[in-house]
Tab-separated table of C-alpha atoms and ligand atoms in Angstrom:
chain	number	residue	atom	x	y	z
A	837	MET	CA	23.587	20.850	2.289
A	838	THR	CA	20.551	21.546	1.056
A	839	HIS	CA	19.160	23.755	-1.394
A	840	LEU	CA	15.684	23.697	0.056
A	841	LEU	CA	14.528	26.422	2.069
A	842	HIS	CA	13.049	24.217	4.941
A	843	ARG	CA	10.700	25.300	7.688
A	844	THR	CA	13.802	25.964	9.745
A	845	THR	CA	17.166	26.557	8.620
A	846	LYS	CA	18.780	25.178	11.519
A	847	GLY	CA	19.186	21.183	12.073
A	848	SER	CA	18.735	18.625	9.232
A	849	LEU	CA	15.596	16.312	8.838
A	850	PRO	CA	15.708	12.594	8.312
A	851	ILE	CA	14.818	11.894	4.549
A	852	ALA	CA	11.680	9.834	4.193
A	853	VAL	CA	11.950	7.131	1.665
A	854	GLY	CA	8.992	4.943	2.497
A	855	GLY	CA	5.717	4.132	4.071
A	856	LYS	CA	3.513	1.241	5.006
A	857	GLY	CA	0.188	1.742	7.102
A	858	ILE	CA	0.806	3.693	10.267
A	859	GLN	CA	4.674	3.691	9.687
A	860	ILE	CA	7.333	5.964	7.727
A	861	PHE	CA	10.904	4.565	7.003
A	862	ASP	CA	13.821	7.092	6.567
A	863	SER	CA	17.144	6.373	4.604
A	864	ASP	CA	18.889	5.121	7.888
A	865	GLY	CA	16.279	2.750	8.134
A	866	ARG	CA	14.590	4.245	10.944
A	867	SER	CA	10.881	3.625	11.434
A	868	TYR	CA	8.660	5.965	13.068
A	869	ILE	CA	4.884	5.504	13.935
A	870	ASP	CA	2.999	8.473	12.559
A	871	ALA	CA	0.686	9.164	15.402
A	872	SER	CA	0.021	12.676	14.077
A	873	GLY	CA	-1.031	11.699	10.598
A	874	GLY	CA	1.909	14.435	9.715
A	875	ALA	CA	-0.500	17.238	10.575
A	876	ALA	CA	-3.368	14.905	10.983
A	877	VAL	CA	-3.622	14.387	7.148
A	878	SER	CA	-2.636	10.732	6.627
A	879	CYS	CA	-5.872	9.298	7.663
A	880	LEU	CA	-5.141	5.773	5.680
A	881	GLY	CA	-1.911	5.755	6.626
A	882	HIS	CA	0.774	5.262	3.919
A	883	GLY	CA	1.117	3.478	0.994
A	884	HIS	CA	-2.701	2.569	0.621
A	885	PRO	CA	-2.670	0.033	-2.389
A	886	ASP	CA	-6.189	0.854	-3.336
A	887	VAL	CA	-5.567	4.706	-3.413
A	888	ILE	CA	-2.409	3.924	-5.434
A	889	ALA	CA	-4.286	1.920	-7.943
A	890	ALA	CA	-6.822	4.872	-8.108
A	891	LEU	CA	-4.074	7.396	-8.661
A	892	HIS	CA	-2.539	4.900	-11.545
A	893	GLU	CA	-5.854	4.688	-13.169
A	894	GLN	CA	-6.645	8.434	-13.072
A	895	LEU	CA	-3.144	9.219	-14.431
A	896	ASP	CA	-3.431	6.642	-17.407
A	897	ARG	CA	-6.720	8.710	-18.311
A	898	ILE	CA	-5.917	12.379	-17.883
A	899	ALA	CA	-3.653	13.887	-15.684
A	900	TYR	CA	-4.853	17.844	-15.861
A	901	ALA	CA	-7.403	19.759	-17.616
A	902	HIS	CA	-8.008	23.282	-16.775
A	903	THR	CA	-11.258	23.942	-14.786
A	904	GLY	CA	-12.048	27.029	-17.353
A	905	PHE	CA	-12.394	24.432	-20.240
A	906	PHE	CA	-13.031	21.603	-19.104
A	907	SER	CA	-14.513	19.433	-16.065
A	908	THR	CA	-13.872	15.678	-15.145
A	909	GLU	CA	-15.011	12.542	-14.205
A	910	ALA	CA	-13.146	12.424	-11.187
A	911	ALA	CA	-13.806	16.060	-9.769
A	912	GLU	CA	-17.655	15.581	-10.816
A	913	ARG	CA	-17.550	12.431	-8.947
A	914	LEU	CA	-15.823	13.477	-5.784
A	915	ALA	CA	-18.214	16.553	-5.623
A	916	ASP	CA	-21.263	14.065	-5.943
A	917	ARG	CA	-19.814	11.942	-3.080
A	918	LEU	CA	-19.212	14.827	-0.803
A	919	VAL	CA	-22.479	16.561	-1.044
A	920	GLU	CA	-24.319	13.147	-0.713
A	921	ASP	CA	-22.501	12.699	2.665
A	922	ALA	CA	-22.920	16.261	3.839
A	923	PRO	CA	-25.343	17.609	6.171
A	924	ALA	CA	-28.734	18.664	4.930
A	925	GLY	CA	-28.426	21.872	2.981
A	926	ILE	CA	-25.366	21.510	1.590
A	927	SER	CA	-25.668	21.519	-2.292
A	928	HIS	CA	-22.166	21.955	-3.731
A	929	ALA	CA	-18.242	21.464	-3.557
A	930	TYR	CA	-15.819	23.740	-4.785
A	931	LEU	CA	-12.268	21.853	-4.847
A	932	LEU	CA	-9.125	23.335	-4.297
A	933	SER	CA	-5.449	22.009	-3.421
A	934	GLY	CA	-5.600	22.781	0.529
A	935	GLY	CA	-6.841	24.083	3.523
A	936	SER	CA	-5.780	27.676	3.341
A	937	GLU	CA	-6.948	27.958	-0.096
A	938	ALA	CA	-10.552	26.578	0.952
A	939	VAL	CA	-10.732	28.912	4.028
A	940	GLU	CA	-9.548	31.890	1.428
A	941	ALA	CA	-12.288	30.703	-1.076
A	942	ALA	CA	-14.710	30.454	1.917
A	943	LEU	CA	-14.196	34.245	2.685
A	944	LYS	CA	-14.640	35.601	-0.694
A	945	MET	CA	-17.909	33.019	-1.496
A	946	ALA	CA	-19.193	35.100	2.180
A	947	ARG	CA	-18.360	38.092	0.668
A	948	GLN	CA	-19.635	37.944	-2.752
A	949	TYR	CA	-22.822	36.405	-1.372
A	950	PHE	CA	-23.828	39.686	0.406
A	951	VAL	CA	-22.750	41.676	-2.512
A	952	GLU	CA	-25.165	39.433	-5.075
A	953	LYS	CA	-27.720	39.851	-2.397
A	954	GLY	CA	-27.650	43.616	-2.042
A	955	GLU	CA	-25.850	43.937	1.132
A	956	PRO	CA	-22.370	45.620	0.235
A	957	ARG	CA	-22.083	47.078	3.445
A	958	ARG	CA	-21.293	43.754	4.934
A	959	ARG	CA	-17.794	43.920	5.590
A	960	HIS	CA	-16.419	42.575	8.926
A	961	VAL	CA	-14.979	39.102	9.824
A	962	ILE	CA	-15.338	37.666	13.580
A	963	ALA	CA	-13.400	34.481	14.227
A	964	ARG	CA	-11.480	33.393	17.316
A	965	ARG	CA	-8.265	33.648	19.473
A	966	GLN	CA	-6.445	30.785	19.647
A	967	SER	CA	-7.451	29.309	16.259
A	968	TYR	CA	-5.547	28.498	12.963
A	969	HIS	CA	-7.002	28.948	9.584
A	970	GLY	CA	-4.024	28.965	7.503
A	971	ASN	CA	-1.236	30.851	6.483
A	972	THR	CA	-2.197	32.928	3.230
A	973	LEU	CA	-2.957	36.267	4.205
A	974	GLY	CA	-6.769	36.230	4.198
A	975	ALA	CA	-6.720	32.928	6.223
A	976	LEU	CA	-3.800	34.164	8.456
A	977	ALA	CA	-5.825	37.410	9.206
A	978	THR	CA	-9.181	35.218	10.220
A	979	GLY	CA	-6.531	33.079	12.370
A	980	GLY	CA	-6.252	34.423	15.904
A	981	ASN	CA	-2.761	32.444	16.553
A	982	GLU	CA	-0.696	35.373	17.540
A	983	TRP	CA	2.439	34.133	17.355
A	984	ARG	CA	1.693	33.202	13.506
A	985	ARG	CA	0.329	36.796	12.912
A	986	ARG	CA	2.826	38.826	14.810
A	987	GLN	CA	5.355	40.050	12.002
A	988	PHE	CA	2.785	40.031	9.306
A	989	GLN	CA	0.191	42.077	11.150
A	990	PRO	CA	1.007	45.065	8.740
A	991	LEU	CA	-0.191	42.912	5.696
A	992	LEU	CA	-3.429	41.490	7.203
A	993	ILE	CA	-6.849	42.759	6.556
A	994	GLU	CA	-8.790	43.673	9.948
A	995	THR	CA	-10.559	41.077	11.574
A	996	HIS	CA	-12.092	40.701	14.875
A	997	HIS	CA	-11.605	37.905	17.378
A	998	ILE	CA	-13.591	36.713	20.598
A	999	ASP	CA	-12.155	33.951	23.103
A	1000	PRO	CA	-12.933	30.613	21.813
A	1001	CYS	CA	-14.742	27.900	23.697
A	1002	PHE	CA	-11.794	26.326	25.955
A	1003	ALA	CA	-13.223	24.904	28.840
A	1004	TYR	CA	-9.924	24.041	30.420
A	1005	ARG	CA	-8.710	27.505	30.140
A	1006	HIS	CA	-12.040	29.696	30.355
A	1007	GLN	CA	-14.734	27.661	32.262
A	1008	LEU	CA	-15.175	28.987	35.651
A	1009	PRO	CA	-14.842	26.720	38.522
A	1010	ASP	CA	-18.405	26.485	39.557
A	1011	GLU	CA	-19.894	27.348	36.091
A	1012	SER	CA	-21.684	24.634	34.379
A	1013	ASP	CA	-21.127	23.527	30.846
A	1014	ALA	CA	-24.278	24.929	29.979
A	1015	ASP	CA	-23.522	28.321	31.407
A	1016	TYR	CA	-20.152	28.543	30.147
A	1017	ALA	CA	-21.611	27.655	26.423
A	1018	ALA	CA	-23.922	30.315	27.039
A	1019	ARG	CA	-21.402	32.954	28.033
A	1020	ALA	CA	-18.648	31.728	25.287
A	1021	ALA	CA	-21.131	32.109	22.550
A	1022	GLN	CA	-22.933	35.590	24.169
A	1023	ALA	CA	-19.375	36.781	23.183
A	1024	LEU	CA	-20.097	36.456	19.427
A	1025	GLU	CA	-23.631	38.471	19.684
A	1026	ASP	CA	-21.894	41.303	21.906
A	1027	LYS	CA	-19.152	41.567	19.448
A	1028	ILE	CA	-21.843	41.730	16.111
A	1029	LEU	CA	-23.816	44.191	18.018
A	1030	GLU	CA	-20.332	46.235	18.477
A	1031	LEU	CA	-19.782	46.254	14.855
A	1032	GLY	CA	-23.173	46.659	13.974
A	1033	SER	CA	-25.695	43.995	13.404
A	1034	GLY	CA	-25.706	44.474	9.241
A	1035	GLU	CA	-22.094	45.032	8.530
A	1036	VAL	CA	-20.981	41.521	9.524
A	1037	ILE	CA	-20.328	38.932	6.867
A	1038	ALA	CA	-19.642	35.541	8.778
A	1039	PHE	CA	-18.074	34.244	11.993
A	1040	VAL	CA	-15.160	31.367	11.300
A	1041	ALA	CA	-14.461	28.713	13.935
A	1042	GLU	CA	-12.779	25.434	13.661
A	1043	THR	CA	-15.418	23.084	15.234
A	1044	VAL	CA	-12.944	21.426	17.115
A	1045	VAL	CA	-9.714	23.693	17.564
A	1046	GLY	CA	-6.717	21.569	16.114
A	1047	ALA	CA	-3.062	22.436	16.047
A	1048	THR	CA	-3.137	26.057	18.085
A	1049	ALA	CA	-4.878	25.201	21.313
A	1050	GLY	CA	-4.674	21.226	21.112
A	1051	ALA	CA	-8.107	19.239	20.035
A	1052	VAL	CA	-10.414	21.528	21.959
A	1053	PRO	CA	-13.915	20.429	21.332
A	1054	PRO	CA	-16.756	22.962	21.888
A	1055	VAL	CA	-18.694	22.297	25.295
A	1056	ALA	CA	-22.576	21.626	25.487
A	1057	ASP	CA	-24.636	23.542	23.076
A	1058	TYR	CA	-22.182	26.139	22.312
A	1059	LEU	CA	-22.423	25.556	18.327
A	1060	LYS	CA	-26.085	25.511	18.429
A	1061	ARG	CA	-26.152	28.889	20.162
A	1062	VAL	CA	-23.733	30.294	17.646
A	1063	ARG	CA	-25.765	29.065	14.826
A	1064	ALA	CA	-28.758	30.922	16.437
A	1065	ILE	CA	-26.823	33.645	17.069
A	1066	CYS	CA	-25.474	33.972	13.439
A	1067	ASP	CA	-29.333	33.380	11.891
A	1068	ARG	CA	-30.646	36.409	14.412
A	1069	TYR	CA	-28.156	38.700	12.451
A	1070	GLY	CA	-27.850	37.142	9.076
A	1071	VAL	CA	-24.391	36.461	9.534
A	1072	LEU	CA	-22.977	33.369	7.648
A	1073	LEU	CA	-21.554	30.651	9.697
A	1074	ILE	CA	-18.262	29.158	8.189
A	1075	LEU	CA	-16.743	25.995	10.024
A	1076	ASP	CA	-13.398	25.239	9.646
A	1077	GLU	CA	-13.011	21.652	9.546
A	1078	VAL	CA	-9.563	21.285	7.608
A	1079	MET	CA	-8.368	19.565	10.502
A	1080	CYS	CA	-10.928	18.074	12.529
A	1081	GLY	CA	-13.116	17.033	9.538
A	1082	MET	CA	-13.664	14.305	7.097
A	1083	GLY	CA	-13.820	11.612	9.897
A	1084	ARG	CA	-11.107	12.284	12.314
A	1085	THR	CA	-13.618	12.735	15.424
A	1086	GLY	CA	-15.575	9.822	14.484
A	1087	THR	CA	-18.324	11.170	12.372
A	1088	LEU	CA	-17.543	12.376	8.702
A	1089	HIS	CA	-18.025	15.804	9.714
A	1090	ALA	CA	-16.980	16.994	13.341
A	1091	CYS	CA	-20.194	19.261	13.452
A	1092	GLU	CA	-22.686	16.524	12.801
A	1093	GLN	CA	-22.002	15.901	16.533
A	1094	ASP	CA	-22.986	19.140	17.603
A	1095	GLY	CA	-26.357	19.356	15.674
A	1096	VAL	CA	-25.107	22.240	13.514
A	1097	VAL	CA	-25.116	22.712	9.943
A	1098	PRO	CA	-22.799	25.737	8.544
A	1099	ASP	CA	-23.176	27.861	5.752
A	1100	LEU	CA	-19.789	27.043	4.505
A	1101	MET	CA	-17.438	24.278	5.324
A	1102	THR	CA	-13.607	23.604	4.532
A	1103	ILE	CA	-12.397	20.784	4.708
A	1104	ALA	CA	-8.745	19.242	3.255
A	1105	LYS	CA	-6.269	16.876	5.181
A	1106	ALA	CA	-8.233	13.692	5.513
A	1107	LEU	CA	-10.170	14.476	2.330
A	1108	GLY	CA	-7.270	12.928	0.393
A	1109	GLY	CA	-5.500	11.593	3.461
A	1110	GLY	CA	-1.899	12.955	1.959
A	1111	TYR	CA	-2.062	11.152	-1.169
A	1112	GLN	CA	-2.439	14.395	-3.188
A	1113	PRO	CA	-2.869	17.887	-2.078
A	1114	VAL	CA	-6.952	18.680	-1.931
A	1115	GLY	CA	-9.232	20.559	-0.125
A	1116	ALA	CA	-12.633	21.879	-0.601
A	1117	VAL	CA	-15.617	24.314	0.388
A	1118	LEU	CA	-18.847	22.647	0.873
A	1119	LEU	CA	-21.497	25.236	0.592
A	1120	GLY	CA	-25.160	25.603	1.305
A	1121	GLN	CA	-27.767	25.898	-1.807
A	1122	HIS	CA	-28.514	29.449	-0.625
A	1123	ILE	CA	-25.021	30.360	-1.354
A	1124	PHE	CA	-24.887	28.661	-4.596
A	1125	ASP	CA	-28.196	30.588	-5.615
A	1126	ALA	CA	-27.347	33.613	-4.932
A	1127	PHE	CA	-24.316	33.423	-7.244
A	1128	ALA	CA	-26.784	31.544	-9.868
A	1129	ASN	CA	-29.552	34.148	-9.661
A	1130	GLY	CA	-27.089	37.218	-9.280
A	1131	SER	CA	-23.767	37.369	-11.348
A	1132	GLY	CA	-23.763	33.782	-12.528
A	1133	PHE	CA	-20.303	33.102	-11.279
A	1134	PHE	CA	-17.951	33.012	-8.335
A	1135	GLN	CA	-15.445	35.445	-8.885
A	1136	HIS	CA	-12.332	33.427	-7.883
A	1137	GLY	CA	-10.245	30.399	-9.263
A	1138	HIS	CA	-6.998	29.014	-9.368
A	1139	THR	CA	-4.492	26.924	-11.930
A	1140	TYR	CA	-4.879	23.786	-10.020
A	1141	MET	CA	-8.668	23.695	-8.819
A	1142	GLY	CA	-10.554	20.659	-8.998
A	1143	HIS	CA	-7.346	18.920	-10.248
A	1144	PRO	CA	-8.122	15.384	-11.472
A	1145	MET	CA	-5.352	13.539	-9.628
A	1146	ALA	CA	-6.392	15.352	-6.260
A	1147	ALA	CA	-10.202	14.622	-7.053
A	1148	ALA	CA	-9.264	10.970	-7.339
A	1149	ALA	CA	-7.137	10.587	-4.601
A	1150	GLY	CA	-10.134	12.401	-2.282
A	1151	LEU	CA	-12.386	9.886	-3.707
A	1152	ALA	CA	-10.600	6.711	-3.391
A	1153	VAL	CA	-10.088	7.778	0.095
A	1154	GLN	CA	-13.403	8.246	1.047
A	1155	GLU	CA	-14.317	4.948	-0.759
A	1156	VAL	CA	-11.967	3.286	1.379
A	1157	ILE	CA	-13.001	4.914	4.426
A	1158	ARG	CA	-16.647	3.909	3.795
A	1159	ARG	CA	-15.958	0.452	2.415
A	1160	ASP	CA	-13.748	-0.479	5.432
A	1161	HIS	CA	-16.637	1.113	7.921
A	1162	LEU	CA	-13.633	3.008	9.406
A	1163	LEU	CA	-15.609	5.542	11.296
A	1164	ASP	CA	-16.306	3.009	13.337
A	1165	ASN	CA	-12.931	2.277	14.049
A	1166	VAL	CA	-12.147	5.895	14.700
A	1167	LYS	CA	-14.875	5.929	17.244
A	1168	ALA	CA	-13.842	2.535	18.973
A	1169	MET	CA	-9.933	3.703	18.759
A	1170	GLY	CA	-10.495	6.742	19.931
A	1171	MET	CA	-11.896	6.048	23.136
A	1172	HIS	CA	-9.539	3.305	23.497
A	1173	LEU	CA	-7.119	6.153	22.957
A	1174	GLN	CA	-9.022	8.338	25.328
A	1175	ARG	CA	-9.025	5.540	28.107
A	1176	ARG	CA	-5.033	4.650	27.618
A	1177	LEU	CA	-4.031	8.359	27.754
A	1178	GLY	CA	-5.905	8.548	31.158
A	1179	GLU	CA	-3.974	5.327	32.404
A	1180	ARG	CA	-0.952	6.910	31.404
A	1181	PHE	CA	-1.037	10.576	31.942
A	1182	GLY	CA	-3.958	10.533	34.573
A	1183	ASN	CA	-1.546	10.405	37.628
A	1184	ASN	CA	1.114	12.806	35.874
A	1185	HIS	CA	1.185	15.969	37.857
A	1186	HIS	CA	2.434	17.889	34.662
A	1187	VAL	CA	-0.419	16.582	32.608
A	1188	GLY	CA	-3.252	19.284	33.244
A	1189	ASP	CA	-5.742	18.173	30.848
A	1190	ILE	CA	-6.764	15.170	28.590
A	1191	ARG	CA	-9.092	16.169	25.681
A	1192	GLY	CA	-10.429	15.886	22.351
A	1193	ARG	CA	-12.936	13.820	20.097
A	1194	GLY	CA	-12.502	10.270	18.410
A	1195	LEU	CA	-8.812	9.916	16.782
A	1196	PHE	CA	-7.832	13.696	17.460
A	1197	GLN	CA	-6.720	13.836	21.392
A	1198	ALA	CA	-4.521	16.271	23.177
A	1199	ILE	CA	-2.466	16.400	26.489
A	1200	GLU	CA	-1.760	19.725	27.727
A	1201	LEU	CA	1.201	20.091	30.101
A	1202	VAL	CA	1.648	22.342	33.103
A	1203	ALA	CA	4.046	22.813	35.439
A	1204	ASP	CA	1.517	23.004	38.497
A	1205	ARG	CA	-1.838	21.164	38.251
A	1206	GLY	CA	-3.606	22.971	40.741
A	1207	SER	CA	-3.029	26.478	39.474
A	1208	LYS	CA	-2.663	25.252	35.730
A	1209	GLU	CA	0.405	27.211	35.376
A	1210	PRO	CA	2.466	26.557	32.322
A	1211	PHE	CA	5.891	25.527	31.837
A	1212	ASP	CA	8.171	28.992	31.073
A	1213	PRO	CA	7.966	29.120	27.355
A	1214	ALA	CA	11.629	29.594	26.811
A	1215	LEU	CA	11.954	26.299	28.293
A	1216	LYS	CA	10.410	25.074	24.802
A	1217	LEU	CA	8.589	21.894	26.349
A	1218	ASN	CA	6.816	21.022	23.324
A	1219	VAL	CA	10.063	21.034	21.084
A	1220	ARG	CA	11.728	18.432	23.746
A	1221	ILE	CA	8.988	16.080	23.316
A	1222	LYS	CA	8.960	16.277	19.945
A	1223	ARG	CA	12.604	15.528	19.510
A	1224	GLU	CA	12.301	12.970	22.407
A	1225	ALA	CA	9.505	11.309	20.263
A	1226	MET	CA	11.217	11.038	17.294
A	1227	ASN	CA	14.411	9.522	19.014
A	1228	ASN	CA	11.739	6.883	20.275
A	1229	GLY	CA	10.269	6.372	16.633
A	1230	LEU	CA	7.004	8.236	17.008
A	1231	MET	CA	5.545	11.409	15.289
A	1232	VAL	CA	3.297	13.465	17.313
A	1233	TYR	CA	2.321	17.202	16.838
A	1234	PRO	CA	3.274	19.346	19.937
A	1235	MET	CA	2.880	23.170	20.088
A	1236	GLY	CA	3.586	25.844	22.569
A	1237	GLY	CA	1.248	28.962	22.755
A	1238	THR	CA	-1.710	26.949	24.108
A	1239	ILE	CA	-2.885	29.439	26.187
A	1240	ASP	CA	-2.518	32.884	24.464
A	1241	GLY	CA	-0.116	32.371	21.401
A	1242	VAL	CA	3.213	32.402	23.989
A	1243	ARG	CA	2.334	30.137	27.304
A	1244	GLY	CA	1.309	26.743	27.265
A	1245	ASP	CA	2.660	23.335	25.695
A	1246	HIS	CA	0.331	20.712	24.377
A	1247	VAL	CA	0.916	17.224	22.541
A	1248	LEU	CA	-1.535	16.641	19.495
A	1249	LEU	CA	-2.481	13.132	18.471
A	1250	ALA	CA	-3.797	12.301	15.197
A	1251	PRO	CA	-3.174	8.606	14.170
A	1252	PRO	CA	-4.652	6.869	11.151
A	1253	PHE	CA	-8.279	5.646	11.013
A	1254	ILE	CA	-6.666	2.186	10.365
A	1255	SER	CA	-4.900	2.103	13.701
A	1256	THR	CA	-5.301	-1.002	15.754
A	1257	SER	CA	-5.382	-1.315	19.472
A	1258	GLN	CA	-1.966	-2.456	19.730
A	1259	ASP	CA	-0.827	0.708	17.526
A	1260	ILE	CA	-2.839	2.703	20.251
A	1261	ASP	CA	-0.953	0.654	23.088
A	1262	ALA	CA	2.258	1.790	21.265
A	1263	ILE	CA	1.831	5.031	20.850
A	1264	VAL	CA	0.630	5.911	24.089
A	1265	GLU	CA	3.710	3.957	25.675
A	1266	ARG	CA	6.318	5.918	23.238
A	1267	LEU	CA	4.471	9.095	24.208
A	1268	GLY	CA	5.046	8.340	27.900
A	1269	ASP	CA	8.336	7.604	27.237
A	1270	ALA	CA	9.083	10.702	25.492
A	1271	VAL	CA	7.409	13.063	28.052
A	1272	ASP	CA	9.031	11.536	30.763
A	1273	ALA	CA	12.497	11.956	28.912
A	1274	ALA	CA	11.846	15.497	28.193
A	1275	LEU	CA	10.485	16.467	31.932
A	1276	ARG	CA	13.472	14.636	33.596
A	1277	ALA	CA	15.885	17.279	32.075
A	1278	PRO	CA	17.825	18.946	34.846
A	1279	ASP	CA	17.065	22.494	33.477
A	1280	LEU	CA	13.082	21.570	33.759
A	1281	ALA	CA	12.748	20.395	37.155
A	1282	GLY	CA	11.120	23.041	39.472
A	1283	ARG	CA	10.935	25.920	36.806
A	1284	ALA	CA	7.617	27.041	35.777
B	1267	LIG	N1	-7.569	25.424	8.835
B	1267	LIG	C1	-7.172	24.667	9.713
B	1267	LIG	C2	-8.414	24.517	10.992
B	1267	LIG	C3	-5.934	23.866	9.553
B	1267	LIG	O1	-5.784	23.123	10.579
B	1267	LIG	C4	-4.776	24.243	8.813
B	1267	LIG	C5	-3.899	23.572	8.646
B	1267	LIG	O2	-3.101	23.104	9.377
B	1267	LIG	C6	-5.192	24.987	7.639
B	1267	LIG	C7	-6.810	25.641	7.864
B	1267	LIG	C8	-4.442	25.521	6.585
B	1267	LIG	O3	-4.493	24.064	5.599
B	1267	LIG	P1	-3.205	23.962	4.895
B	1267	LIG	O4	-1.811	23.925	5.562
B	1267	LIG	O5	-3.697	22.890	3.681
B	1267	LIG	O6	-3.461	25.382	3.897
């Protein structure tokens, strides 16, 4: 009996009572390797002593001070740190409590930017299908996750969606990466021209698509082309790095690897590693200047924005990542993970694609490798894999609807940055067993 409205009203969940390193322990004494960091959150694993000490210290000083009255040392220092480490041009940070809040704020910053600049006609937001930007109404409207949007459609603001850059599903057999990148980016220019070039506020995209399509990196110079198109029409580029950012792909920001600087960037998850709920918008100097030289404020705010405990957690997590050179480990372990996934699943004719960047990798499951035909969604293969993995002491992040919100299954992996090669080997071994067990079910055999 529970009084919590859980994510599902069916079944019951184990009670997590502890965590250490890459493991979580439940009240029945079982342990689970956290190979997904929950939802790509726990970048330092669980129970990190330095983060815990920093939180104790902050709590002893001050737990909360409203941002309408005070700034705090923790928030100031986190903002300094984020700007110091950000791509050139990013000048300020706006601190929030999570990813959806960051996306909402970024959308409103983008709109207010044009109001301040005397371009109030700009009102359209363009994003991509098979994306996720959060569950609050503005973020949900921006996302292109059909399954999440469907029943709330009447409440959603109008937004516009183009195809993602998703090589496994959309690149043509004889098309080069460069040609595909050009074609995928052209969809943005076409959409801007269709809506009216002076009417578009922003293009929003996950640098590496996360949960909805499963660790899908852009191809070739796709993002550079997108940046150029945005510049051509004065459209702001908002990169959502809530899931793929803050080191997950081996560089602090995933877009560093694409040589692109957004006007606004959203971050969360690995920013605080789950030690506190924290997210942020990183904004370019031109956005700040528009507010500073215009109305003098950004018309937004939340009670818990810039929360000192959240800021202290973010700062402590980022200090550990820098001090312990963990981005080097993400790069090395990311390559090891990709290699091990290739060895374990490369010959599995139900694994159509292995993809990702750094410690952000996914496998996509198919009924038939040649045709890329997915399994019948009614079979809920992704749910079965999650169940088998949990029974096997492994947390992974499987999802359905990889292709169009309904069809397709993938499993996302986002292990902690502290993972060792032995940890990665154990993750791949347990995942292999879980996938094999799920595929062995009698009703799955032969049903595409
Ligand atoms: N944006 C992306 C890319 C995400 O992956 C998520 C969450 O998974 C969000 C936004 C929303 O973040 P939150 O769940 O912290 O509100």
